[in-house]
PDB file of C-alpha atoms in Angstrom:
ATOM      1  CA  UNK A 131       0.056   0.019  -0.011  1.00 40.00           C
ATOM      2  CA  UNK A 132       1.270   3.355  -0.685  1.00 40.00           C
ATOM      3  CA  UNK A 133       5.247   1.977  -0.474  1.00 41.00           C
ATOM      4  CA  UNK A 134       7.835   2.697  -2.392  1.00 41.00           C
ATOM      5  CA  UNK A 135      12.079   3.630  -2.095  1.00 39.00           C
ATOM      6  CA  UNK A 136      13.105   6.801  -3.790  1.00 43.00           C
ATOM      7  CA  UNK A 137      16.798   7.201  -5.491  1.00 42.00           C
ATOM      8  CA  UNK A 138      16.240  10.842  -6.162  1.00 46.00           C
ATOM      9  CA  UNK A 139      19.396  12.763  -6.057  1.00 43.00           C
ATOM     10  CA  UNK A 140      20.085  16.432  -5.363  1.00 42.00           C
ATOM     11  CA  UNK A 141      22.921  17.846  -6.780  1.00 42.00           C
ATOM     12  CA  UNK A 142      24.533  14.632  -7.480  1.00 43.00           C
ATOM     13  CA  UNK A 143      24.339  13.164  -3.908  1.00 45.00           C
ATOM     14  CA  UNK A 144      21.814   9.914  -3.447  1.00 44.00           C
ATOM     15  CA  UNK A 145      18.965  10.763  -1.167  1.00 43.00           C
ATOM     16  CA  UNK A 146      18.429   8.340   1.893  1.00 39.00           C
ATOM     17  CA  UNK A 147      15.651   5.548   0.724  1.00 38.00           C
ATOM     18  CA  UNK A 148      12.327   6.604   3.016  1.00 39.00           C
ATOM     19  CA  UNK A 149       9.102   4.857   2.599  1.00 34.00           C
ATOM     20  CA  UNK A 150       7.164   7.074   0.412  1.00 36.00           C
ATOM     21  CA  UNK A 151       3.695   5.876   1.513  1.00 40.00           C
ATOM     22  CA  UNK A 152       1.686   4.932   4.947  1.00 40.00           C
ATOM     23  CA  UNK A 153      -0.868   2.331   5.301  1.00 40.00           C
ATOM     24  CA  UNK A 154      -3.702   3.840   5.247  1.00 38.00           C
ATOM     25  CA  UNK A 155      -6.791   2.924   7.900  1.00 37.00           C
ATOM     26  CA  UNK A 156      -9.524   0.563   6.653  1.00 37.00           C
ATOM     27  CA  UNK A 157     -13.151   1.461   7.400  1.00 35.00           C
ATOM     28  CA  UNK A 158     -15.802  -0.540   5.146  1.00 32.00           C
ATOM     29  CA  UNK A 159     -19.740   1.299   4.554  1.00 31.00           C
ATOM     30  CA  UNK A 160     -22.526   0.293   2.077  1.00 29.00           C
ATOM     31  CA  UNK A 161     -22.528   1.253  -1.306  1.00 33.00           C
ATOM     32  CA  UNK A 162     -25.437   3.425  -2.652  1.00 35.00           C
ATOM     33  CA  UNK A 163     -27.235   2.774  -5.274  1.00 34.00           C
ATOM     34  CA  UNK A 164     -27.525   5.158  -8.586  1.00 39.00           C
ATOM     35  CA  UNK A 165     -30.523   7.125  -9.283  1.00 42.00           C
ATOM     36  CA  UNK A 166     -32.379   5.718 -12.682  1.00 40.00           C
ATOM     37  CA  UNK A 167     -32.108   7.191 -15.636  1.00 47.00           C
ATOM     38  CA  UNK A 168     -34.437   9.109 -18.024  1.00 51.00           C
ATOM     39  CA  UNK A 169     -35.823   7.662 -21.252  1.00 74.00           C
ATOM     40  CA  UNK A 170     -38.137   9.119 -22.159  1.00 83.00           C
ATOM     41  CA  UNK A 171     -39.006  13.006 -23.889  1.00 83.00           C
ATOM     42  CA  UNK A 172     -41.514  14.509 -20.986  1.00 78.00           C
ATOM     43  CA  UNK A 173     -42.421  16.143 -24.397  1.00 80.00           C
ATOM     44  CA  UNK A 174     -43.514  13.798 -26.629  1.00 86.00           C
ATOM     45  CA  UNK A 175     -42.654  10.449 -24.890  1.00 86.00           C
ATOM     46  CA  UNK A 176     -40.423   8.805 -27.220  1.00 85.00           C
ATOM     47  CA  UNK A 177     -37.550   7.715 -26.353  1.00 87.00           C
ATOM     48  CA  UNK A 178     -33.923   9.881 -25.698  1.00 84.00           C
ATOM     49  CA  UNK A 179     -31.217   9.268 -27.455  1.00 79.00           C
ATOM     50  CA  UNK A 180     -29.111  10.035 -24.764  1.00 80.00           C
ATOM     51  CA  UNK A 181     -29.885  10.682 -20.838  1.00 82.00           C
ATOM     52  CA  UNK A 182     -30.033  14.444 -21.066  1.00 85.00           C
ATOM     53  CA  UNK A 183     -33.565  15.556 -21.379  1.00 85.00           C
ATOM     54  CA  UNK A 184     -33.041  17.474 -25.253  1.00 85.00           C
ATOM     55  CA  UNK A 185     -35.279  15.574 -28.035  1.00 83.00           C
ATOM     56  CA  UNK A 186     -34.678  15.414 -31.339  1.00 80.00           C
ATOM     57  CA  UNK A 187     -38.138  14.180 -32.555  1.00 82.00           C
ATOM     58  CA  UNK A 188     -40.135  17.162 -30.866  1.00 85.00           C
ATOM     59  CA  UNK A 189     -37.281  19.485 -30.119  1.00 87.00           C
ATOM     60  CA  UNK A 190     -37.761  20.430 -26.940  1.00 84.00           C
ATOM     61  CA  UNK A 191     -35.152  20.933 -24.147  1.00 86.00           C
ATOM     62  CA  UNK A 192     -35.205  20.726 -20.617  1.00 84.00           C
ATOM     63  CA  UNK A 193     -33.516  21.583 -17.510  1.00 84.00           C
ATOM     64  CA  UNK A 194     -31.718  19.065 -15.592  1.00 85.00           C
ATOM     65  CA  UNK A 195     -31.827  18.575 -11.946  1.00 82.00           C
ATOM     66  CA  UNK A 196     -29.282  20.206 -10.011  1.00 80.00           C
ATOM     67  CA  UNK A 197     -28.258  16.863  -8.074  1.00 84.00           C
ATOM     68  CA  UNK A 198     -27.694  14.647 -10.824  1.00 89.00           C
ATOM     69  CA  UNK A 199     -24.297  12.872 -10.715  1.00 92.00           C
ATOM     70  CA  UNK A 200     -21.612  13.584 -13.463  1.00 95.00           C
ATOM     71  CA  UNK A 201     -22.267   9.582 -14.130  1.00 95.00           C
ATOM     72  CA  UNK A 202     -25.559   9.887 -14.622  1.00 91.00           C
ATOM     73  CA  UNK A 203     -25.775  12.627 -17.256  1.00 91.00           C
ATOM     74  CA  UNK A 204     -23.262  10.858 -19.242  1.00 93.00           C
ATOM     75  CA  UNK A 205     -24.717   7.345 -18.772  1.00 90.00           C
ATOM     76  CA  UNK A 206     -22.451   5.493 -16.545  1.00 93.00           C
ATOM     77  CA  UNK A 207     -22.864   3.176 -14.154  1.00 90.00           C
ATOM     78  CA  UNK A 208     -22.278   5.006 -10.662  1.00 89.00           C
ATOM     79  CA  UNK A 209     -21.357   1.557  -8.488  1.00 85.00           C
ATOM     80  CA  UNK A 210     -20.481  -0.313  -7.710  1.00 90.00           C
ATOM     81  CA  UNK A 211     -17.388   1.847  -7.966  1.00 95.00           C
ATOM     82  CA  UNK A 212     -17.440   5.503  -9.215  1.00 96.00           C
ATOM     83  CA  UNK A 213     -14.161   5.713  -9.011  1.00 97.00           C
ATOM     84  CA  UNK A 214     -13.237   3.045 -11.982  1.00 96.00           C
ATOM     85  CA  UNK A 215     -14.567   4.886 -15.164  1.00 96.00           C
ATOM     86  CA  UNK A 216     -14.370   3.167 -18.581  1.00 96.00           C
ATOM     87  CA  UNK A 217     -12.366   5.890 -20.338  1.00 96.00           C
ATOM     88  CA  UNK A 218     -13.615   4.522 -24.461  1.00 97.00           C
ATOM     89  CA  UNK A 219     -16.741   4.921 -23.242  1.00 95.00           C
ATOM     90  CA  UNK A 220     -16.924   8.009 -21.514  1.00 96.00           C
ATOM     91  CA  UNK A 221     -15.489   9.641 -24.750  1.00 96.00           C
ATOM     92  CA  UNK A 222     -18.095   7.930 -26.672  1.00 94.00           C
ATOM     93  CA  UNK A 223     -20.784   8.883 -24.121  1.00 93.00           C
ATOM     94  CA  UNK A 224     -19.551  12.426 -24.422  1.00 94.00           C
ATOM     95  CA  UNK A 225     -19.620  12.833 -27.944  1.00 92.00           C
ATOM     96  CA  UNK A 226     -23.327  11.207 -28.371  1.00 89.00           C
ATOM     97  CA  UNK A 227     -24.691  14.311 -25.559  1.00 89.00           C
ATOM     98  CA  UNK A 228     -22.724  16.813 -27.130  1.00 90.00           C
ATOM     99  CA  UNK A 229     -24.276  15.703 -30.493  1.00 86.00           C
ATOM    100  CA  UNK A 230     -27.639  16.296 -28.667  1.00 86.00           C
ATOM    101  CA  UNK A 231     -27.172  19.521 -26.735  1.00 86.00           C
ATOM    102  CA  UNK A 232     -24.607  21.668 -28.757  1.00 85.00           C
ATOM    103  CA  UNK A 233     -26.076  25.040 -29.085  1.00 84.00           C
ATOM    104  CA  UNK A 234     -25.402  24.495 -32.764  1.00 84.00           C
ATOM    105  CA  UNK A 235     -27.863  21.876 -33.364  1.00 82.00           C
ATOM    106  CA  UNK A 236     -30.580  24.620 -31.322  1.00 83.00           C
ATOM    107  CA  UNK A 237     -29.178  28.110 -32.897  1.00 83.00           C
ATOM    108  CA  UNK A 238     -32.498  28.160 -35.105  1.00 80.00           C
ATOM    109  CA  UNK A 239     -34.526  27.682 -32.144  1.00 83.00           C
ATOM    110  CA  UNK A 240     -36.220  29.887 -29.842  1.00 84.00           C
ATOM    111  CA  UNK A 241     -34.082  31.712 -27.204  1.00 86.00           C
ATOM    112  CA  UNK A 242     -35.386  29.516 -24.015  1.00 87.00           C
ATOM    113  CA  UNK A 243     -34.463  26.684 -25.750  1.00 85.00           C
ATOM    114  CA  UNK A 244     -30.812  27.788 -26.810  1.00 88.00           C
ATOM    115  CA  UNK A 245     -30.338  29.213 -23.192  1.00 89.00           C
ATOM    116  CA  UNK A 246     -31.530  25.955 -21.938  1.00 87.00           C
ATOM    117  CA  UNK A 247     -29.154  23.886 -24.182  1.00 88.00           C
ATOM    118  CA  UNK A 248     -25.951  26.037 -23.532  1.00 91.00           C
ATOM    119  CA  UNK A 249     -26.468  25.156 -20.067  1.00 89.00           C
ATOM    120  CA  UNK A 250     -27.036  21.595 -20.925  1.00 90.00           C
ATOM    121  CA  UNK A 251     -23.548  21.373 -22.931  1.00 90.00           C
ATOM    122  CA  UNK A 252     -21.712  23.441 -20.065  1.00 93.00           C
ATOM    123  CA  UNK A 253     -22.627  20.810 -17.682  1.00 93.00           C
ATOM    124  CA  UNK A 254     -21.535  17.698 -19.956  1.00 94.00           C
ATOM    125  CA  UNK A 255     -17.954  19.028 -20.728  1.00 95.00           C
ATOM    126  CA  UNK A 256     -17.594  19.797 -16.651  1.00 96.00           C
ATOM    127  CA  UNK A 257     -18.367  16.041 -16.210  1.00 96.00           C
ATOM    128  CA  UNK A 258     -16.335  14.708 -19.209  1.00 97.00           C
ATOM    129  CA  UNK A 259     -13.416  16.790 -17.857  1.00 98.00           C
ATOM    130  CA  UNK A 260     -14.129  16.007 -14.083  1.00 98.00           C
ATOM    131  CA  UNK A 261     -14.567  11.953 -14.798  1.00 98.00           C
ATOM    132  CA  UNK A 262     -11.820  12.248 -17.548  1.00 97.00           C
ATOM    133  CA  UNK A 263      -8.423  12.232 -14.873  1.00 97.00           C
ATOM    134  CA  UNK A 264      -7.744  10.337 -11.944  1.00 97.00           C
ATOM    135  CA  UNK A 265      -7.187  13.301  -9.399  1.00 97.00           C
ATOM    136  CA  UNK A 266     -10.495  15.434 -10.075  1.00 97.00           C
ATOM    137  CA  UNK A 267     -12.751  12.404 -10.210  1.00 98.00           C
ATOM    138  CA  UNK A 268     -11.592  11.330  -6.807  1.00 98.00           C
ATOM    139  CA  UNK A 269     -12.045  15.228  -5.451  1.00 97.00           C
ATOM    140  CA  UNK A 270     -15.786  14.818  -6.897  1.00 97.00           C
ATOM    141  CA  UNK A 271     -16.543  11.550  -5.245  1.00 97.00           C
ATOM    142  CA  UNK A 272     -15.239  13.081  -2.617  1.00 97.00           C
ATOM    143  CA  UNK A 273     -17.318  16.174  -2.791  1.00 95.00           C
ATOM    144  CA  UNK A 274     -20.554  13.417  -3.113  1.00 93.00           C
ATOM    145  CA  UNK A 275     -19.550  12.612  -0.006  1.00 94.00           C
ATOM    146  CA  UNK A 276     -19.222  15.633   1.804  1.00 94.00           C
ATOM    147  CA  UNK A 277     -15.408  15.319   2.265  1.00 94.00           C
ATOM    148  CA  UNK A 278     -14.008  18.244  -0.365  1.00 93.00           C
ATOM    149  CA  UNK A 279     -10.308  19.165  -0.593  1.00 91.00           C
ATOM    150  CA  UNK A 280      -8.804  22.660  -0.357  1.00 88.00           C
ATOM    151  CA  UNK A 281      -6.098  23.865  -2.289  1.00 85.00           C
ATOM    152  CA  UNK A 282      -4.312  24.039   0.878  1.00 86.00           C
ATOM    153  CA  UNK A 283      -4.607  20.711   3.020  1.00 86.00           C
ATOM    154  CA  UNK A 284      -1.714  18.610   3.560  1.00 84.00           C
ATOM    155  CA  UNK A 285      -1.024  14.986   4.723  1.00 83.00           C
ATOM    156  CA  UNK A 286       0.113  14.885   7.990  1.00 84.00           C
ATOM    157  CA  UNK A 287       3.217  12.683   6.918  1.00 88.00           C
ATOM    158  CA  UNK A 288       6.453  14.261   7.913  1.00 91.00           C
ATOM    159  CA  UNK A 289       8.293  11.706   5.428  1.00 92.00           C
ATOM    160  CA  UNK A 290       5.992  11.891   2.994  1.00 92.00           C
ATOM    161  CA  UNK A 291       6.270  15.748   2.961  1.00 92.00           C
ATOM    162  CA  UNK A 292       9.941  15.630   3.152  1.00 93.00           C
ATOM    163  CA  UNK A 293      10.298  13.436  -0.064  1.00 93.00           C
ATOM    164  CA  UNK A 294       7.827  15.998  -2.074  1.00 94.00           C
ATOM    165  CA  UNK A 295      10.023  18.502  -0.882  1.00 94.00           C
ATOM    166  CA  UNK A 296      13.479  16.694  -1.845  1.00 94.00           C
ATOM    167  CA  UNK A 297      11.832  15.307  -5.267  1.00 95.00           C
ATOM    168  CA  UNK A 298      11.162  18.978  -5.973  1.00 94.00           C
ATOM    169  CA  UNK A 299      14.778  20.388  -5.294  1.00 95.00           C
ATOM    170  CA  UNK A 300      15.921  17.827  -7.185  1.00 95.00           C
ATOM    171  CA  UNK A 301      14.269  18.795 -10.013  1.00 95.00           C
ATOM    172  CA  UNK A 302      15.400  22.182 -10.261  1.00 93.00           C
ATOM    173  CA  UNK A 303      18.916  21.483  -9.096  1.00 92.00           C
ATOM    174  CA  UNK A 304      19.111  18.597 -11.941  1.00 91.00           C
ATOM    175  CA  UNK A 305      21.806  19.075 -14.105  1.00 88.00           C
ATOM    176  CA  UNK A 306      21.493  16.109 -16.141  1.00 90.00           C
ATOM    177  CA  UNK A 307      18.237  14.270 -18.218  1.00 94.00           C
ATOM    178  CA  UNK A 308      19.026  11.140 -17.059  1.00 94.00           C
ATOM    179  CA  UNK A 309      18.496  12.464 -13.379  1.00 93.00           C
ATOM    180  CA  UNK A 310      15.305  14.012 -14.199  1.00 95.00           C
ATOM    181  CA  UNK A 311      13.787  10.978 -16.754  1.00 95.00           C
ATOM    182  CA  UNK A 312      14.277   8.943 -13.709  1.00 95.00           C
ATOM    183  CA  UNK A 313      12.428  10.739 -11.552  1.00 95.00           C
ATOM    184  CA  UNK A 314      10.170  11.214 -13.740  1.00 96.00           C
ATOM    185  CA  UNK A 315       9.461   6.883 -14.209  1.00 95.00           C
ATOM    186  CA  UNK A 316       9.969   6.555 -10.971  1.00 94.00           C
ATOM    187  CA  UNK A 317       7.226   8.707  -9.995  1.00 96.00           C
ATOM    188  CA  UNK A 318       4.609   7.380 -12.468  1.00 96.00           C
ATOM    189  CA  UNK A 319       4.741   4.488 -11.043  1.00 96.00           C
ATOM    190  CA  UNK A 320       3.757   5.651  -7.810  1.00 95.00           C
ATOM    191  CA  UNK A 321       1.386   7.165  -9.295  1.00 97.00           C
ATOM    192  CA  UNK A 322      -0.094   4.268 -10.550  1.00 97.00           C
ATOM    193  CA  UNK A 323      -0.059   2.607  -7.672  1.00 97.00           C
ATOM    194  CA  UNK A 324      -1.796   5.243  -5.479  1.00 97.00           C
ATOM    195  CA  UNK A 325      -4.591   5.392  -8.197  1.00 97.00           C
ATOM    196  CA  UNK A 326      -5.242   1.416  -8.125  1.00 97.00           C
ATOM    197  CA  UNK A 327      -4.843   1.788  -3.906  1.00 97.00           C
ATOM    198  CA  UNK A 328      -7.838   4.843  -4.332  1.00 98.00           C
ATOM    199  CA  UNK A 329     -10.186   2.309  -6.267  1.00 97.00           C
ATOM    200  CA  UNK A 330     -10.309  -0.135  -3.382  1.00 97.00           C
ATOM    201  CA  UNK A 331     -10.632   2.898  -0.985  1.00 97.00           C
ATOM    202  CA  UNK A 332     -13.691   3.295  -3.362  1.00 97.00           C
ATOM    203  CA  UNK A 333     -14.729   0.119  -3.483  1.00 96.00           C
ATOM    204  CA  UNK A 334     -14.935   0.170   0.488  1.00 96.00           C
ATOM    205  CA  UNK A 335     -16.237   3.087   0.971  1.00 95.00           C
ATOM    206  CA  UNK A 336     -13.449   4.397   3.480  1.00 96.00           C
ATOM    207  CA  UNK A 337     -13.848   8.047   2.532  1.00 96.00           C
ATOM    208  CA  UNK A 338     -11.814   9.105   5.213  1.00 94.00           C
ATOM    209  CA  UNK A 339      -8.719   6.805   3.677  1.00 96.00           C
ATOM    210  CA  UNK A 340      -9.569   7.822   0.304  1.00 97.00           C
ATOM    211  CA  UNK A 341      -9.445  11.555   0.661  1.00 96.00           C
ATOM    212  CA  UNK A 342      -6.129  11.087   2.825  1.00 95.00           C
ATOM    213  CA  UNK A 343      -5.139   9.009  -0.890  1.00 96.00           C
ATOM    214  CA  UNK A 344      -6.418  12.149  -3.304  1.00 97.00           C
ATOM    215  CA  UNK A 345      -4.009  14.607  -1.024  1.00 96.00           C
ATOM    216  CA  UNK A 346      -1.237  11.590  -1.894  1.00 96.00           C
ATOM    217  CA  UNK A 347      -1.781  11.854  -5.317  1.00 97.00           C
ATOM    218  CA  UNK A 348      -2.405  15.586  -5.334  1.00 96.00           C
ATOM    219  CA  UNK A 349       0.907  16.267  -4.148  1.00 96.00           C
ATOM    220  CA  UNK A 350       2.737  13.193  -6.591  1.00 97.00           C
ATOM    221  CA  UNK A 351       1.205  14.309  -9.992  1.00 96.00           C
ATOM    222  CA  UNK A 352       2.538  17.874  -8.777  1.00 96.00           C
ATOM    223  CA  UNK A 353       5.898  16.641  -8.917  1.00 96.00           C
ATOM    224  CA  UNK A 354       4.990  14.943 -12.412  1.00 96.00           C
ATOM    225  CA  UNK A 355       4.416  18.098 -13.728  1.00 96.00           C
ATOM    226  CA  UNK A 356       7.459  19.605 -12.187  1.00 96.00           C
ATOM    227  CA  UNK A 357       9.642  17.349 -13.975  1.00 96.00           C
ATOM    228  CA  UNK A 358       7.977  16.875 -17.415  1.00 95.00           C
ATOM    229  CA  UNK A 359       8.217  20.723 -17.437  1.00 95.00           C
ATOM    230  CA  UNK A 360      12.274  20.259 -16.918  1.00 94.00           C
ATOM    231  CA  UNK A 361      12.076  17.520 -19.402  1.00 94.00           C
ATOM    232  CA  UNK A 362      10.315  19.748 -22.383  1.00 93.00           C
ATOM    233  CA  UNK A 363      12.995  23.191 -21.599  1.00 91.00           C
ATOM    234  CA  UNK A 364      16.198  21.077 -22.125  1.00 85.00           C
TER     235      UNK A 364
END
């Protein structure tokens, strides 16, 4: 669980290996069931081509409930694990949803319908971008369970935070491309391990532990971006 040893160096000096990750506490919760999706047009009663209340048969479009989940909006299952998303299916559902509600399709309709279509399109875009990346996805799921992440939250783990600081220092002071490539490669593995651990924690509905994992993922992805910037510029 969240374990690994570093081989990073600062100014050519190898860093002392440390355990990067700490075991997180586990608690088991019961799964919640997704809400059933609308399948017929409220206007003409014909089947809808997507979960969106936008009908190309009678050209009626309706506002969405504010509490509809991103998964429901794109016709994806929320259970048994909302963190596990089929990315090809996500992209396909996104394209299908946009084909129904894109403002260009409603430009010749009355202004009220166009306004609703624009709002639908914006929500579809937001849902897609949120579910596309693991970090934004877990942040969204945690918000659904009233555990939002703030920008300033930290892991109460001095060794982990020291690892992050030393990795950033190693990147900032690096003079050798191979050194940064090694940091990037090793950190990529840690990101993948963290994502797999988050899958387990979400499946068990251990939300406090999942929040800690999400914070770790945020820091690790920060290292990933810093290493990539260095490599792109050298």
